[in-house]
GROMACS .gro file of C-alpha atoms in nm:
model
  353
    1MET     CA    1   0.055   1.174  -9.352
    2SER     CA    2  -0.312   1.101  -9.299
    3ASP     CA    3  -0.227   0.761  -9.130
    4THR     CA    4   0.033   0.929  -8.921
    5LYS     CA    5  -0.231   1.194  -8.799
    6ILE     CA    6  -0.464   0.915  -8.718
    7VAL     CA    7  -0.215   0.735  -8.514
    8SER     CA    8  -0.119   1.040  -8.327
    9GLU     CA    9  -0.481   1.145  -8.255
   10SER     CA   10  -0.552   0.795  -8.122
   11GLN     CA   11  -0.247   0.800  -7.891
   12SER     CA   12  -0.342   1.146  -7.756
   13ALA     CA   13  -0.701   1.008  -7.700
   14ALA     CA   14  -0.570   0.714  -7.506
   15SER     CA   15  -0.325   0.920  -7.306
   16ALA     CA   16  -0.616   1.165  -7.225
   17ALA     CA   17  -0.830   0.871  -7.112
   18SER     CA   18  -0.554   0.729  -6.893
   19ASP     CA   19  -0.505   1.065  -6.730
   20SER     CA   20  -0.885   1.090  -6.657
   21ASP     CA   21  -0.877   0.730  -6.519
   22THR     CA   22  -0.584   0.817  -6.304
   23SER     CA   23  -0.741   1.128  -6.165
   24ALA     CA   24  -1.063   0.939  -6.082
   25THR     CA   25  -0.863   0.677  -5.921
   26ARG     CA   26  -0.673   0.935  -5.707
   27GLU     CA   27  -1.019   1.112  -5.618
   28SER     CA   28  -1.161   0.772  -5.511
   29ALA     CA   29  -0.838   0.699  -5.298
   30VAL     CA   30  -0.861   1.040  -5.137
   31ASP     CA   31  -1.228   0.985  -5.069
   32ALA     CA   32  -1.203   0.621  -4.926
   33PRO     CA   33  -0.994   0.683  -4.614
   34THR     CA   34  -1.233   0.970  -4.504
   35THR     CA   35  -1.516   0.714  -4.459
   36GLY     CA   36  -1.328   0.407  -4.344
   37PRO     CA   37  -1.157   0.531  -4.025
   38SER     CA   38  -1.453   0.742  -3.919
   39SER     CA   39  -1.696   0.433  -3.940
   40THR     CA   40  -1.441   0.217  -3.762
   41THR     CA   41  -1.396   0.463  -3.482
   42ALA     CA   42  -1.774   0.501  -3.445
   43VAL     CA   43  -1.823   0.133  -3.429
   44ALA     CA   44  -1.528   0.088  -3.164
   45THR     CA   45  -1.676   0.393  -2.962
   46SER     CA   46  -2.028   0.239  -2.959
   47ARG     CA   47  -1.890  -0.104  -2.847
   48THR     CA   48  -1.694   0.065  -2.566
   49ARG     CA   49  -1.992   0.255  -2.453
   50ARG     CA   50  -2.207  -0.064  -2.459
   51ALA     CA   51  -1.940  -0.241  -2.264
   52ARG     CA   52  -1.921   0.026  -1.998
   53SER     CA   53  -2.292   0.069  -1.967
   54GLY     CA   54  -2.341  -0.309  -1.935
   55SER     CA   55  -2.063  -0.345  -1.671
   56PRO     CA   56  -2.194  -0.587  -1.404
   57LEU     CA   57  -2.028  -0.377  -1.132
   58ARG     CA   58  -2.256  -0.096  -1.226
   59SER     CA   59  -2.572  -0.304  -1.243
   60ALA     CA   60  -2.868  -0.228  -1.006
   61LYS     CA   61  -2.807  -0.549  -0.830
   62PHE     CA   62  -2.439  -0.446  -0.734
   63ILE     CA   63  -2.531  -0.098  -0.630
   64THR     CA   64  -2.834  -0.210  -0.434
   65GLY     CA   65  -2.616  -0.485  -0.253
   66VAL     CA   66  -2.344  -0.234  -0.177
   67VAL     CA   67  -2.588   0.033  -0.029
   68LEU     CA   68  -2.754  -0.239   0.190
   69VAL     CA   69  -2.424  -0.375   0.324
   70THR     CA   70  -2.262  -0.034   0.379
   71GLY     CA   71  -2.564   0.103   0.557
   72ILE     CA   72  -2.572  -0.199   0.806
   73ALA     CA   73  -2.188  -0.162   0.859
   74LEU     CA   74  -2.215   0.208   0.932
   75PHE     CA   75  -2.499   0.137   1.168
   76ALA     CA   76  -2.282  -0.118   1.346
   77ILE     CA   77  -1.985   0.096   1.363
   78LEU     CA   78  -2.131   0.442   1.449
   79VAL     CA   79  -2.448   0.382   1.659
   80PRO     CA   80  -2.268   0.210   1.960
   81LEU     CA   81  -2.055   0.525   1.998
   82PHE     CA   82  -2.347   0.746   2.108
   83ALA     CA   83  -2.625   0.490   2.205
   84GLN     CA   84  -2.705   0.370   2.553
   85ASP     CA   85  -2.505   0.091   2.715
   86PRO     CA   86  -2.659  -0.226   2.575
   87TYR     CA   87  -2.595  -0.411   2.906
   88PHE     CA   88  -2.773  -0.136   3.116
   89THR     CA   89  -3.081  -0.273   3.302
   90GLY     CA   90  -3.229   0.039   3.465
   91ASN     CA   91  -3.486   0.100   3.206
   92ASP     CA   92  -3.854  -0.014   3.234
   93ALA     CA   93  -3.897  -0.357   3.111
   94LEU     CA   94  -4.076  -0.437   2.781
   95GLN     CA   95  -4.165  -0.084   2.680
   96PRO     CA   96  -4.284  -0.036   2.328
   97PRO     CA   97  -4.087   0.191   2.094
   98SER     CA   98  -4.101   0.548   2.197
   99ALA     CA   99  -3.893   0.874   2.165
  100ASP     CA  100  -3.679   0.759   2.458
  101HIS     CA  101  -3.624   0.411   2.328
  102LEU     CA  102  -3.668   0.391   1.956
  103LEU     CA  103  -3.710   0.020   1.950
  104GLY     CA  104  -3.844  -0.031   2.300
  105THR     CA  105  -3.682  -0.229   2.584
  106THR     CA  106  -3.624  -0.604   2.656
  107LYS     CA  107  -3.759  -0.804   2.954
  108LEU     CA  108  -3.456  -0.702   3.158
  109GLY     CA  109  -3.487  -0.338   3.062
  110ASN     CA  110  -3.202  -0.330   2.801
  111ASP     CA  111  -3.242  -0.072   2.529
  112MET     CA  112  -3.326  -0.270   2.206
  113PHE     CA  113  -3.178  -0.007   1.967
  114SER     CA  114  -2.833  -0.013   2.140
  115GLN     CA  115  -2.845  -0.391   2.148
  116LEU     CA  116  -2.940  -0.423   1.780
  117ALA     CA  117  -2.636  -0.195   1.686
  118THR     CA  118  -2.401  -0.397   1.913
  119GLY     CA  119  -2.529  -0.719   1.780
  120ALA     CA  120  -2.476  -0.593   1.418
  121ARG     CA  121  -2.117  -0.546   1.518
  122GLY     CA  122  -2.088  -0.892   1.670
  123SER     CA  123  -2.264  -1.061   1.381
  124LEU     CA  124  -2.039  -0.885   1.126
  125LEU     CA  125  -1.731  -0.988   1.311
  126VAL     CA  126  -1.821  -1.341   1.324
  127GLY     CA  127  -1.912  -1.340   0.959
  128VAL     CA  128  -1.600  -1.174   0.837
  129THR     CA  129  -1.377  -1.368   1.052
  130ALA     CA  130  -1.533  -1.711   0.966
  131GLY     CA  131  -1.530  -1.609   0.607
  132GLY     CA  132  -1.159  -1.528   0.606
  133ILE     CA  133  -1.069  -1.862   0.789
  134ALA     CA  134  -1.282  -2.055   0.535
  135ILE     CA  135  -1.137  -1.880   0.228
  136LEU     CA  136  -0.769  -1.934   0.360
  137LEU     CA  137  -0.834  -2.307   0.410
  138SER     CA  138  -1.008  -2.322   0.063
  139LEU     CA  139  -0.695  -2.165  -0.086
  140PHE     CA  140  -0.466  -2.406   0.067
  141PHE     CA  141  -0.674  -2.731  -0.001
  142GLY     CA  142  -0.822  -2.601  -0.331
  143VAL     CA  143  -0.568  -2.380  -0.537
  144LEU     CA  144  -0.257  -2.562  -0.402
  145ALA     CA  145  -0.398  -2.899  -0.497
  146GLY     CA  146  -0.519  -2.786  -0.835
  147TYR     CA  147  -0.183  -2.643  -0.915
  148LEU     CA  148   0.039  -2.911  -0.794
  149GLY     CA  149  -0.133  -3.219  -0.927
  150GLY     CA  150  -0.017  -3.580  -0.870
  151TRP     CA  151  -0.032  -3.745  -0.540
  152ARG     CA  152  -0.031  -3.409  -0.352
  153GLU     CA  153  -0.354  -3.322  -0.529
  154ASP     CA  154  -0.491  -3.659  -0.438
  155THR     CA  155  -0.396  -3.606  -0.078
  156LEU     CA  156  -0.548  -3.270  -0.039
  157ALA     CA  157  -0.854  -3.359  -0.242
  158LEU     CA  158  -0.913  -3.659  -0.001
  159VAL     CA  159  -0.930  -3.425   0.298
  160THR     CA  160  -1.172  -3.197   0.109
  161ASN     CA  161  -1.405  -3.476   0.010
  162VAL     CA  162  -1.406  -3.598   0.378
  163MET     CA  163  -1.506  -3.250   0.494
  164ILE     CA  164  -1.775  -3.226   0.234
  165VAL     CA  165  -1.927  -3.566   0.322
  166ILE     CA  166  -1.940  -3.477   0.709
  167PRO     CA  167  -2.250  -3.263   0.770
  168GLY     CA  168  -2.153  -2.899   0.888
  169LEU     CA  169  -2.427  -2.795   1.126
  170PRO     CA  170  -2.435  -3.104   1.336
  171LEU     CA  171  -2.053  -3.103   1.367
  172ILE     CA  172  -2.072  -2.732   1.480
  173MET     CA  173  -2.332  -2.821   1.734
  174VAL     CA  174  -2.125  -3.116   1.874
  175ILE     CA  175  -1.811  -2.889   1.899
  176ALA     CA  176  -1.989  -2.593   2.051
  177SER     CA  177  -2.179  -2.824   2.302
  178PHE     CA  178  -1.842  -2.925   2.459
  179VAL     CA  179  -1.727  -2.571   2.525
  180SER     CA  180  -1.912  -2.396   2.816
  181ASN     CA  181  -1.757  -2.053   2.783
  182ARG     CA  182  -1.791  -1.947   2.411
  183SER     CA  183  -1.678  -1.612   2.283
  184TRP     CA  184  -1.746  -1.482   1.943
  185GLN     CA  185  -1.400  -1.554   1.834
  186LEU     CA  186  -1.443  -1.938   1.921
  187VAL     CA  187  -1.769  -1.955   1.732
  188ALA     CA  188  -1.609  -1.775   1.426
  189VAL     CA  189  -1.321  -2.026   1.432
  190ILE     CA  190  -1.551  -2.323   1.465
  191LEU     CA  191  -1.772  -2.197   1.170
  192GLY     CA  192  -1.463  -2.123   0.951
  193ILE     CA  193  -1.308  -2.481   0.994
  194THR     CA  194  -1.632  -2.641   0.905
  195SER     CA  195  -1.732  -2.445   0.597
  196TRP     CA  196  -1.438  -2.434   0.361
  197ALA     CA  197  -1.476  -2.764   0.177
  198GLY     CA  198  -1.728  -2.656  -0.088
  199ALA     CA  199  -1.521  -2.348  -0.187
  200ALA     CA  200  -1.203  -2.560  -0.196
  201TYR     CA  201  -1.365  -2.801  -0.443
  202VAL     CA  202  -1.459  -2.523  -0.684
  203LEU     CA  203  -1.112  -2.365  -0.662
  204ARG     CA  204  -0.935  -2.678  -0.723
  205LEU     CA  205  -1.120  -2.736  -1.034
  206GLN     CA  206  -1.063  -2.395  -1.153
  207ALA     CA  207  -0.696  -2.407  -1.069
  208ARG     CA  208  -0.659  -2.736  -1.242
  209SER     CA  209  -0.800  -2.574  -1.562
  210LEU     CA  210  -0.562  -2.271  -1.536
  211ARG     CA  211  -0.239  -2.478  -1.469
  212SER     CA  212  -0.271  -2.598  -1.841
  213ARG     CA  213  -0.275  -2.239  -1.981
  214ASP     CA  214   0.023  -2.115  -2.201
  215TYR     CA  215   0.125  -1.839  -1.970
  216VAL     CA  216   0.168  -2.086  -1.666
  217TYR     CA  217   0.380  -2.313  -1.886
  218ALA     CA  218   0.588  -2.010  -1.971
  219ALA     CA  219   0.637  -1.924  -1.619
  220LYS     CA  220   0.750  -2.275  -1.532
  221VAL     CA  221   0.995  -2.279  -1.828
  222ALA     CA  222   1.129  -1.948  -1.712
  223GLY     CA  223   1.226  -2.103  -1.369
  224GLU     CA  224   0.965  -1.923  -1.167
  225ARG     CA  225   0.899  -2.087  -0.832
  226SER     CA  226   0.566  -2.237  -0.762
  227TRP     CA  227   0.444  -1.987  -0.498
  228ARG     CA  228   0.519  -1.693  -0.737
  229THR     CA  229   0.340  -1.866  -1.028
  230ILE     CA  230   0.045  -1.911  -0.811
  231LEU     CA  231   0.039  -1.546  -0.686
  232VAL     CA  232   0.122  -1.377  -1.007
  233GLU     CA  233  -0.035  -1.607  -1.276
  234LEU     CA  234  -0.324  -1.782  -1.100
  235MET     CA  235  -0.462  -1.567  -0.817
  236PRO     CA  236  -0.550  -1.257  -1.050
  237ASN     CA  237  -0.769  -1.502  -1.259
  238LEU     CA  238  -0.927  -1.647  -0.944
  239LEU     CA  239  -1.000  -1.315  -0.784
  240PRO     CA  240  -1.370  -1.286  -0.882
  241LEU     CA  241  -1.432  -1.644  -0.781
  242LEU     CA  242  -1.243  -1.599  -0.454
  243THR     CA  243  -1.459  -1.281  -0.382
  244ALA     CA  244  -1.770  -1.468  -0.453
  245GLN     CA  245  -1.680  -1.754  -0.228
  246PHE     CA  246  -1.574  -1.502   0.054
  247LEU     CA  247  -1.917  -1.337   0.032
  248PHE     CA  248  -2.098  -1.679   0.037
  249ALA     CA  249  -1.880  -1.771   0.342
  250ILE     CA  250  -1.989  -1.463   0.522
  251ILE     CA  251  -2.360  -1.527   0.465
  252PHE     CA  252  -2.321  -1.881   0.576
  253ALA     CA  253  -2.136  -1.789   0.890
  254ILE     CA  254  -2.396  -1.525   0.990
  255LEU     CA  255  -2.687  -1.750   0.939
  256ASN     CA  256  -2.533  -2.038   1.119
  257GLU     CA  257  -2.420  -1.825   1.405
  258ALA     CA  258  -2.782  -1.695   1.434
  259GLY     CA  259  -2.919  -2.057   1.433
  260LEU     CA  260  -2.658  -2.167   1.681
  261SER     CA  261  -2.733  -1.880   1.916
  262TYR     CA  262  -3.105  -1.937   1.875
  263LEU     CA  263  -3.046  -2.296   2.010
  264GLY     CA  264  -2.835  -2.172   2.294
  265LEU     CA  265  -2.510  -2.278   2.137
  266GLY     CA  266  -2.378  -1.946   2.038
  267PRO     CA  267  -2.148  -1.694   2.204
  268ASN     CA  268  -2.253  -1.635   2.546
  269SER     CA  269  -2.012  -1.347   2.632
  270SER     CA  270  -2.108  -1.109   2.357
  271ILE     CA  271  -2.415  -0.979   2.189
  272THR     CA  272  -2.501  -1.080   1.827
  273TRP     CA  273  -2.831  -1.094   1.640
  274GLY     CA  274  -2.852  -1.462   1.708
  275THR     CA  275  -2.830  -1.404   2.096
  276ILE     CA  276  -3.098  -1.129   2.079
  277LEU     CA  277  -3.333  -1.390   1.916
  278ASN     CA  278  -3.251  -1.634   2.179
  279ASP     CA  279  -3.315  -1.390   2.457
  280ALA     CA  280  -3.652  -1.312   2.284
  281GLN     CA  281  -3.748  -1.668   2.266
  282SER     CA  282  -3.652  -1.744   2.630
  283GLY     CA  283  -3.847  -1.423   2.733
  284GLN     CA  284  -4.157  -1.532   2.555
  285ALA     CA  285  -4.158  -1.214   2.347
  286LEU     CA  286  -4.405  -1.361   2.092
  287SER     CA  287  -4.660  -1.445   2.348
  288ARG     CA  288  -4.624  -1.108   2.525
  289GLY     CA  289  -4.668  -0.920   2.198
  290ALA     CA  290  -4.319  -0.771   2.220
  291TRP     CA  291  -4.267  -0.774   1.844
  292TRP     CA  292  -3.997  -0.506   1.866
  293TRP     CA  293  -3.780  -0.765   2.053
  294PHE     CA  294  -3.747  -1.024   1.762
  295ILE     CA  295  -3.865  -0.866   1.440
  296PRO     CA  296  -3.575  -0.607   1.408
  297PRO     CA  297  -3.276  -0.853   1.432
  298GLY     CA  298  -3.458  -1.091   1.189
  299VAL     CA  299  -3.517  -0.799   0.938
  300LEU     CA  300  -3.152  -0.705   0.963
  301ILE     CA  301  -3.030  -1.067   0.918
  302ALA     CA  302  -3.240  -1.097   0.608
  303THR     CA  303  -3.131  -0.747   0.475
  304LEU     CA  304  -2.762  -0.816   0.508
  305GLY     CA  305  -2.802  -1.162   0.346
  306ALA     CA  306  -2.998  -1.005   0.061
  307GLY     CA  307  -2.729  -0.731   0.015
  308LEU     CA  308  -2.435  -0.982   0.010
  309ALA     CA  309  -2.639  -1.211  -0.225
  310LEU     CA  310  -2.695  -0.924  -0.464
  311ILE     CA  311  -2.330  -0.837  -0.463
  312ASN     CA  312  -2.251  -1.202  -0.520
  313PHE     CA  313  -2.489  -1.236  -0.814
  314ALA     CA  314  -2.321  -0.922  -0.975
  315ILE     CA  315  -1.975  -1.087  -0.935
  316ASP     CA  316  -2.102  -1.419  -1.079
  317GLU     CA  317  -2.193  -1.212  -1.397
  318VAL     CA  318  -1.833  -1.106  -1.414
  319ILE     CA  319  -1.707  -1.466  -1.375
  320ASN     CA  320  -1.975  -1.611  -1.617
  321PRO     CA  321  -2.048  -1.400  -1.929
  322LYS     CA  322  -2.338  -1.616  -2.009
  323LEU     CA  323  -2.525  -1.487  -1.718
  324ARG     CA  324  -2.447  -1.131  -1.823
  325ASN     CA  325  -2.573  -1.184  -2.171
  326ALA     CA  326  -2.878  -1.391  -2.077
  327PRO     CA  327  -3.131  -1.099  -2.051
  328GLN     CA  328  -3.021  -0.965  -2.386
  329ALA     CA  329  -3.060  -1.311  -2.541
  330ALA     CA  330  -3.400  -1.345  -2.395
  331ARG     CA  331  -3.508  -1.015  -2.522
  332SER     CA  332  -3.387  -1.100  -2.873
  333VAL     CA  333  -3.571  -1.419  -2.870
  334ARG     CA  334  -3.897  -1.232  -2.757
  335LYS     CA  335  -3.838  -0.988  -3.036
  336ALA     CA  336  -3.800  -1.247  -3.290
  337ALA     CA  337  -4.105  -1.435  -3.177
  338ALA     CA  338  -4.312  -1.111  -3.174
  339LYS     CA  339  -4.198  -1.032  -3.542
  340SER     CA  340  -4.280  -1.387  -3.664
  341ALA     CA  341  -4.620  -1.369  -3.484
  342ALA     CA  342  -4.691  -1.041  -3.654
  343ALA     CA  343  -4.577  -1.173  -3.987
  344LYS     CA  344  -4.810  -1.480  -3.954
  345ALA     CA  345  -5.108  -1.263  -3.868
  346ALA     CA  346  -5.047  -1.030  -4.165
  347ALA     CA  347  -5.025  -1.342  -4.391
  348LYS     CA  348  -5.361  -1.465  -4.262
  349MET     CA  349  -5.519  -1.130  -4.300
  350GLY     CA  350  -5.394  -1.116  -4.664
  351ALA     CA  351  -5.513  -1.472  -4.743
  352SER     CA  352  -5.851  -1.406  -4.599
  353ALA     CA  353  -5.884  -1.071  -4.802
   0.00000   0.00000   0.00000
């Protein structure tokens, strides 16, 4: 009997221990999920906030560039609607800025403020038109060559390489010198067909890299046509690069048009910032002290170029994440260097003590 009691007592003790272990396990199992998902949610939320706050399209560079470009575009669109006729010559010649003429007058009595606004419209039209022509040609010779491959890529790449080798500005000057009556449309076409080769080379390399991706192979196996594969599969991945190349083409066209017009090879039937600088140079504005004739168009050219360049830099950070993460990496390196320097200084003080 005593042995039986001992065995029963040991069995009851073991069952009680197992019940306590089971209840503890249940309590830990109940407590565990309350901490896991909350911490995971917090980490995911913090990462999402960091990604949103660090978006390149919300950076100071992008916002500043958009403000500058939008301001100049509104100036070019709205001011000519209520300003004086830019071709009117009834004003006094070479008048300094005043209440009647905010930016003075030219040698012929033209109002500089209205000429500057009309010139902004002309320069923007030349830049956008030439940029559109250049990006269309670069799409044809770049993306098409990179996607097709084979002898078709070699043929299109040969044309691109020839256009890269030919110097652009002398070619533009030769073409413009043979045409006596040059409109802004003709100048934009000349600038567009001579400035597409660099963008085509970059796009060809990127398209060649994308054509070996799995989703492109899947589209080919599914029987999709080449033009649809390019539009649906390749173009969305090339959109940031295309935008950057388009902005660069606009900057290139506006600067080249200003240079051509300053040399007397720009549009002679319309007003642009370049033609204003040419008139100021021929009218000896610098020797006469008429600073209001040549400084405002130069400042606007530089401001527009800076705004487009800032937007381009922000888009480059979208294309290349290394540029986006470079400031954070530099800060972490500086912090690590500061910590190591502080540790070395503390070690030296401890050794001297």
